[in-house]
Amino acid sequence: EADIYQTPRYLVIGTGKKITLECSQTMGHDKMYWYQQDPGMELHLIHYSYGVNSTEKGDLSSESTVSRIRTEHFPLTLESARPSHTSQYLCASIGFPATEAFFGQGTRLTVV
Amino acid sequence: GESVGLHLPTLSVQEGDNSIINCAYSNSASDYFIWYKQESGKGPQFIIDIRSNMDKRQGQRVTVLLNKTVKHLSLQIAATQPGDSAVYFCAEMNSGNTPLVFGKGTRLSVIA
């Protein structure tokens, strides 16, 4: 059972709101990732981190930010939510030197 | 990218038959290639990985083949079962600080 948690599981918010999606893992993993995935579609990398104080941008990073102040915590912030942000957001972590990524249950976001 | 908005290809197999799922990868410098299984409503789960210096690796009922010449990866599932119905993604990564990148997935449907 993977010890990686995302909150909230479901969120409905209005356009223009600022939101933060939470992701925490208790496995001590250095690498953490955020992906966006529409139902039945591909996973698109948004942001990733290799450890505390390290963050890198993925393909879909332009409208969001992340921080990595603690190893276990990797929150994703949308500064101004838009209907195009409606999707599922998945957080994952990998421990060195492994290749197995553990995923959270996801946050399903709806922007109205 | 060009794949945004496209639904995943589907592979339908009879229960008990062998399944072969293919993936073309992009980065010839990747150290590891990994297969993930994603069931409906869940995050992807690790199945098996293969290092770039190998061409074949076997697990329980699964075999991964790597052809670096044509940048092709395949997952073979023996005696496919209804529980194998899911979306299968290939992914690639390096041992260093590079992201875990997912390829286009394939939806496997097992016909009982």
mmCIF file of C-alpha atoms in Angstrom:
data_model
loop_
_atom_site.group_PDB
_atom_site.id
_atom_site.type_symbol
_atom_site.label_atom_id
_atom_site.label_comp_id
_atom_site.label_asym_id
_atom_site.label_seq_id
_atom_site.Cartn_x
_atom_site.Cartn_y
_atom_site.Cartn_z
ATOM 1 C CA GLU A 1 0.000 0.000 0.000
ATOM 2 C CA ALA A 2 1.513 3.309 -1.110
ATOM 3 C CA ASP A 3 1.859 6.020 1.535
ATOM 4 C CA ILE A 4 1.120 8.983 -0.689
ATOM 5 C CA TYR A 5 -1.951 11.086 -0.130
ATOM 6 C CA GLN A 6 -3.724 13.773 -2.086
ATOM 7 C CA THR A 7 -6.343 16.193 -0.845
ATOM 8 C CA PRO A 8 -8.974 17.046 -1.705
ATOM 9 C CA ARG A 9 -10.232 14.068 -3.729
ATOM 10 C CA TYR A 10 -12.861 16.210 -5.455
ATOM 11 C CA LEU A 11 -13.080 19.977 -5.829
ATOM 12 C CA VAL A 12 -15.519 22.266 -7.622
ATOM 13 C CA ILE A 13 -14.528 25.933 -7.747
ATOM 14 C CA GLY A 14 -15.366 29.080 -9.650
ATOM 15 C CA THR A 15 -13.302 30.671 -12.391
ATOM 16 C CA GLY A 16 -10.583 32.986 -11.150
ATOM 17 C CA LYS A 17 -10.135 31.335 -7.770
ATOM 18 C CA LYS A 18 -6.715 30.449 -6.415
ATOM 19 C CA ILE A 19 -6.419 26.837 -5.302
ATOM 20 C CA THR A 20 -3.775 24.572 -3.838
ATOM 21 C CA LEU A 21 -3.799 20.837 -4.322
ATOM 22 C CA GLU A 22 -2.017 18.971 -1.567
ATOM 23 C CA CYS A 23 0.264 15.957 -1.901
ATOM 24 C CA SER A 24 2.123 14.253 0.926
ATOM 25 C CA GLN A 25 4.176 11.075 1.128
ATOM 26 C CA THR A 26 5.636 9.350 4.160
ATOM 27 C CA MET A 27 8.148 7.164 2.331
ATOM 28 C CA GLY A 28 11.007 9.661 2.404
ATOM 29 C CA HIS A 29 11.132 9.787 -1.398
ATOM 30 C CA ASP A 30 13.212 12.548 -2.953
ATOM 31 C CA LYS A 31 11.541 12.598 -6.386
ATOM 32 C CA MET A 32 7.991 13.875 -6.642
ATOM 33 C CA TYR A 33 5.830 14.648 -9.663
ATOM 34 C CA TRP A 34 2.537 16.263 -10.648
ATOM 35 C CA TYR A 35 0.628 15.032 -13.693
ATOM 36 C CA GLN A 36 -2.589 16.157 -15.335
ATOM 37 C CA GLN A 37 -4.786 13.487 -16.862
ATOM 38 C CA ASP A 38 -8.185 13.726 -18.534
ATOM 39 C CA PRO A 39 -10.300 10.541 -18.300
ATOM 40 C CA GLY A 40 -9.008 7.868 -20.635
ATOM 41 C CA MET A 41 -6.184 10.052 -21.882
ATOM 42 C CA GLU A 42 -2.441 10.507 -21.488
ATOM 43 C CA LEU A 43 -0.557 11.737 -18.418
ATOM 44 C CA HIS A 44 1.001 15.161 -18.923
ATOM 45 C CA LEU A 45 3.845 16.243 -16.650
ATOM 46 C CA ILE A 46 3.187 19.576 -14.924
ATOM 47 C CA HIS A 47 6.018 19.947 -12.401
ATOM 48 C CA TYR A 48 8.593 17.765 -10.677
ATOM 49 C CA SER A 49 11.100 17.913 -7.863
ATOM 50 C CA TYR A 50 14.281 16.024 -6.971
ATOM 51 C CA GLY A 51 14.390 17.065 -3.385
ATOM 52 C CA VAL A 52 13.932 19.909 -0.945
ATOM 53 C CA ASN A 53 14.175 23.335 -2.597
ATOM 54 C CA SER A 54 14.346 21.812 -6.085
ATOM 55 C CA THR A 55 11.472 22.284 -8.545
ATOM 56 C CA GLU A 56 11.401 21.901 -12.316
ATOM 57 C CA LYS A 57 8.772 22.660 -14.944
ATOM 58 C CA GLY A 58 7.126 20.087 -17.138
ATOM 59 C CA ASP A 59 5.146 20.548 -20.330
ATOM 60 C CA LEU A 60 2.038 22.073 -18.705
ATOM 61 C CA SER A 61 3.626 24.257 -16.072
ATOM 62 C CA SER A 62 2.772 27.735 -17.330
ATOM 63 C CA GLU A 63 -0.340 28.290 -15.226
ATOM 64 C CA SER A 64 0.725 26.711 -11.955
ATOM 65 C CA THR A 65 3.471 26.724 -9.337
ATOM 66 C CA VAL A 66 4.851 24.219 -6.860
ATOM 67 C CA SER A 67 7.042 24.324 -3.783
ATOM 68 C CA ARG A 68 9.163 21.726 -1.995
ATOM 69 C CA ILE A 69 10.006 23.036 1.437
ATOM 70 C CA ARG A 70 9.811 19.621 3.073
ATOM 71 C CA THR A 71 10.649 16.210 1.630
ATOM 72 C CA GLU A 72 7.196 14.827 2.309
ATOM 73 C CA HIS A 73 5.124 17.709 0.948
ATOM 74 C CA PHE A 74 4.720 18.897 -2.672
ATOM 75 C CA PRO A 75 1.714 21.221 -3.116
ATOM 76 C CA LEU A 76 0.504 22.452 -6.518
ATOM 77 C CA THR A 77 -1.057 25.925 -6.792
ATOM 78 C CA LEU A 78 -3.237 27.298 -9.582
ATOM 79 C CA GLU A 79 -3.164 31.067 -9.247
ATOM 80 C CA SER A 80 -6.343 31.679 -11.251
ATOM 81 C CA ALA A 81 -8.448 28.660 -12.093
ATOM 82 C CA ARG A 82 -10.057 28.411 -15.534
ATOM 83 C CA PRO A 83 -12.527 25.894 -17.019
ATOM 84 C CA SER A 84 -9.627 24.511 -19.094
ATOM 85 C CA HIS A 85 -8.063 23.365 -15.788
ATOM 86 C CA THR A 86 -10.904 20.907 -15.290
ATOM 87 C CA SER A 87 -9.136 17.568 -15.111
ATOM 88 C CA GLN A 88 -7.662 14.982 -12.773
ATOM 89 C CA TYR A 89 -4.386 15.820 -11.052
ATOM 90 C CA LEU A 90 -2.120 12.976 -9.987
ATOM 91 C CA CYS A 91 0.834 13.209 -7.636
ATOM 92 C CA ALA A 92 3.599 10.591 -7.592
ATOM 93 C CA SER A 93 6.881 9.899 -5.815
ATOM 94 C CA ILE A 94 9.928 7.717 -6.443
ATOM 95 C CA GLY A 95 12.608 6.701 -3.985
ATOM 96 C CA PHE A 96 16.271 6.481 -5.052
ATOM 97 C CA PRO A 97 17.506 4.306 -6.703
ATOM 98 C CA ALA A 98 14.169 2.750 -7.620
ATOM 99 C CA THR A 99 12.124 3.183 -10.775
ATOM 100 C CA GLU A 100 8.743 2.421 -9.255
ATOM 101 C CA ALA A 101 6.540 5.483 -8.929
ATOM 102 C CA PHE A 102 3.815 5.467 -6.298
ATOM 103 C CA PHE A 103 0.726 7.476 -7.147
ATOM 104 C CA GLY A 104 -1.833 9.165 -4.972
ATOM 105 C CA GLN A 105 -5.566 8.703 -5.510
ATOM 106 C CA GLY A 106 -5.759 11.930 -7.473
ATOM 107 C CA THR A 107 -7.722 15.161 -7.195
ATOM 108 C CA ARG A 108 -10.579 15.593 -9.619
ATOM 109 C CA LEU A 109 -10.934 19.329 -10.236
ATOM 110 C CA THR A 110 -13.904 21.001 -11.874
ATOM 111 C CA VAL A 111 -13.763 24.717 -12.628
ATOM 112 C CA VAL A 112 -17.139 26.299 -13.362
ATOM 113 C CA GLY B 1 1.930 17.890 -28.602
ATOM 114 C CA GLU B 2 0.153 16.246 -31.467
ATOM 115 C CA SER B 3 -1.294 13.581 -29.218
ATOM 116 C CA VAL B 4 -3.256 16.018 -27.036
ATOM 117 C CA GLY B 5 -6.983 15.373 -27.379
ATOM 118 C CA LEU B 6 -6.604 11.979 -28.994
ATOM 119 C CA HIS B 7 -8.175 8.998 -27.278
ATOM 120 C CA LEU B 8 -6.032 6.028 -26.496
ATOM 121 C CA PRO B 9 -5.815 3.088 -28.908
ATOM 122 C CA THR B 10 -7.634 -0.054 -27.816
ATOM 123 C CA LEU B 11 -6.547 -3.667 -27.904
ATOM 124 C CA SER B 12 -9.193 -6.341 -27.470
ATOM 125 C CA VAL B 13 -8.168 -9.916 -26.670
ATOM 126 C CA GLN B 14 -9.943 -13.093 -25.718
ATOM 127 C CA GLU B 15 -9.493 -14.343 -22.200
ATOM 128 C CA GLY B 16 -6.654 -16.836 -22.112
ATOM 129 C CA ASP B 17 -4.892 -15.426 -25.159
ATOM 130 C CA ASN B 18 -1.577 -13.588 -24.992
ATOM 131 C CA SER B 19 -1.559 -9.795 -25.275
ATOM 132 C CA ILE B 20 1.148 -7.639 -26.781
ATOM 133 C CA ILE B 21 1.127 -3.927 -26.085
ATOM 134 C CA ASN B 22 3.561 -1.727 -27.957
ATOM 135 C CA CYS B 23 5.179 1.605 -27.236
ATOM 136 C CA ALA B 24 7.519 3.868 -29.158
ATOM 137 C CA TYR B 25 9.782 5.936 -26.932
ATOM 138 C CA SER B 26 11.528 9.169 -27.757
ATOM 139 C CA ASN B 27 14.691 9.548 -25.690
ATOM 140 C CA SER B 28 17.496 7.181 -26.649
ATOM 141 C CA ALA B 29 19.431 8.369 -23.568
ATOM 142 C CA SER B 30 16.891 7.019 -21.067
ATOM 143 C CA ASP B 31 18.303 4.503 -18.594
ATOM 144 C CA TYR B 32 15.075 2.791 -17.648
ATOM 145 C CA PHE B 33 11.861 1.900 -19.386
ATOM 146 C CA ILE B 34 8.854 1.058 -17.289
ATOM 147 C CA TRP B 35 5.335 -0.265 -17.784
ATOM 148 C CA TYR B 36 2.405 0.923 -15.689
ATOM 149 C CA LYS B 37 -1.154 -0.343 -15.437
ATOM 150 C CA GLN B 38 -3.991 2.063 -14.700
ATOM 151 C CA GLU B 39 -7.399 0.783 -13.708
ATOM 152 C CA SER B 40 -10.456 2.996 -13.850
ATOM 153 C CA GLY B 41 -10.522 5.575 -11.062
ATOM 154 C CA LYS B 42 -7.032 4.762 -9.815
ATOM 155 C CA GLY B 43 -3.509 6.030 -10.275
ATOM 156 C CA PRO B 44 -1.039 4.066 -12.414
ATOM 157 C CA GLN B 45 0.623 1.038 -10.810
ATOM 158 C CA PHE B 46 4.119 -0.226 -11.567
ATOM 159 C CA ILE B 47 4.269 -3.513 -13.470
ATOM 160 C CA ILE B 48 7.839 -4.083 -14.583
ATOM 161 C CA ASP B 49 10.921 -2.161 -15.669
ATOM 162 C CA ILE B 50 13.913 -2.833 -17.864
ATOM 163 C CA ARG B 51 17.312 -1.203 -17.957
ATOM 164 C CA SER B 52 18.581 0.174 -21.234
ATOM 165 C CA ASN B 53 21.417 -2.383 -21.350
ATOM 166 C CA MET B 54 18.927 -5.268 -21.450
ATOM 167 C CA ASP B 55 16.645 -6.439 -24.240
ATOM 168 C CA LYS B 56 14.306 -8.703 -22.316
ATOM 169 C CA ARG B 57 13.018 -9.076 -18.805
ATOM 170 C CA GLN B 58 10.408 -11.442 -17.434
ATOM 171 C CA GLY B 59 8.063 -11.137 -14.512
ATOM 172 C CA GLN B 60 5.035 -13.030 -13.398
ATOM 173 C CA ARG B 61 2.971 -13.538 -16.580
ATOM 174 C CA VAL B 62 4.598 -10.477 -18.131
ATOM 175 C CA THR B 63 7.606 -9.993 -20.388
ATOM 176 C CA VAL B 64 9.061 -6.688 -21.517
ATOM 177 C CA LEU B 65 11.101 -6.455 -24.691
ATOM 178 C CA LEU B 66 13.303 -3.502 -25.571
ATOM 179 C CA ASN B 67 14.538 -2.778 -29.084
ATOM 180 C CA LYS B 68 16.835 0.224 -28.894
ATOM 181 C CA THR B 69 17.553 0.179 -32.606
ATOM 182 C CA VAL B 70 14.022 1.247 -33.442
ATOM 183 C CA LYS B 71 13.206 2.776 -30.013
ATOM 184 C CA HIS B 72 10.470 0.262 -29.366
ATOM 185 C CA LEU B 73 9.210 -1.266 -26.158
ATOM 186 C CA SER B 74 6.621 -3.995 -25.785
ATOM 187 C CA LEU B 75 4.754 -5.645 -22.938
ATOM 188 C CA GLN B 76 3.596 -9.207 -23.358
ATOM 189 C CA ILE B 77 0.941 -10.566 -21.016
ATOM 190 C CA ALA B 78 0.525 -14.329 -20.996
ATOM 191 C CA ALA B 79 -2.880 -15.945 -20.558
ATOM 192 C CA THR B 80 -4.718 -12.634 -20.341
ATOM 193 C CA GLN B 81 -7.377 -12.464 -17.639
ATOM 194 C CA PRO B 82 -10.372 -10.147 -17.155
ATOM 195 C CA GLY B 83 -8.463 -8.458 -14.322
ATOM 196 C CA ASP B 84 -5.867 -7.362 -16.860
ATOM 197 C CA SER B 85 -8.387 -4.985 -18.445
ATOM 198 C CA ALA B 86 -6.925 -1.517 -17.924
ATOM 199 C CA VAL B 87 -4.931 1.197 -19.619
ATOM 200 C CA TYR B 88 -1.233 0.418 -19.996
ATOM 201 C CA PHE B 89 1.383 3.164 -20.200
ATOM 202 C CA CYS B 90 5.053 2.952 -20.974
ATOM 203 C CA ALA B 91 7.365 5.433 -19.280
ATOM 204 C CA GLU B 92 11.029 6.320 -19.430
ATOM 205 C CA MET B 93 13.483 7.877 -17.018
ATOM 206 C CA ASN B 94 17.146 8.357 -16.266
ATOM 207 C CA SER B 95 18.955 7.512 -13.080
ATOM 208 C CA GLY B 96 19.841 11.175 -12.730
ATOM 209 C CA ASN B 97 17.625 14.179 -12.157
ATOM 210 C CA THR B 98 15.364 13.911 -15.185
ATOM 211 C CA PRO B 99 11.617 13.492 -15.138
ATOM 212 C CA LEU B 100 9.518 10.351 -15.397
ATOM 213 C CA VAL B 101 7.850 10.781 -18.784
ATOM 214 C CA PHE B 102 4.854 8.728 -19.853
ATOM 215 C CA GLY B 103 4.144 7.636 -23.383
ATOM 216 C CA LYS B 104 0.795 7.199 -25.047
ATOM 217 C CA GLY B 105 -1.273 4.522 -23.348
ATOM 218 C CA THR B 106 -3.161 1.554 -24.742
ATOM 219 C CA ARG B 107 -6.523 0.409 -23.422
ATOM 220 C CA LEU B 108 -6.632 -3.374 -23.061
ATOM 221 C CA SER B 109 -10.071 -4.977 -23.065
ATOM 222 C CA VAL B 110 -10.335 -8.646 -22.218
ATOM 223 C CA ILE B 111 -13.305 -10.472 -23.702
ATOM 224 C CA ALA B 112 -14.540 -13.276 -21.482
#
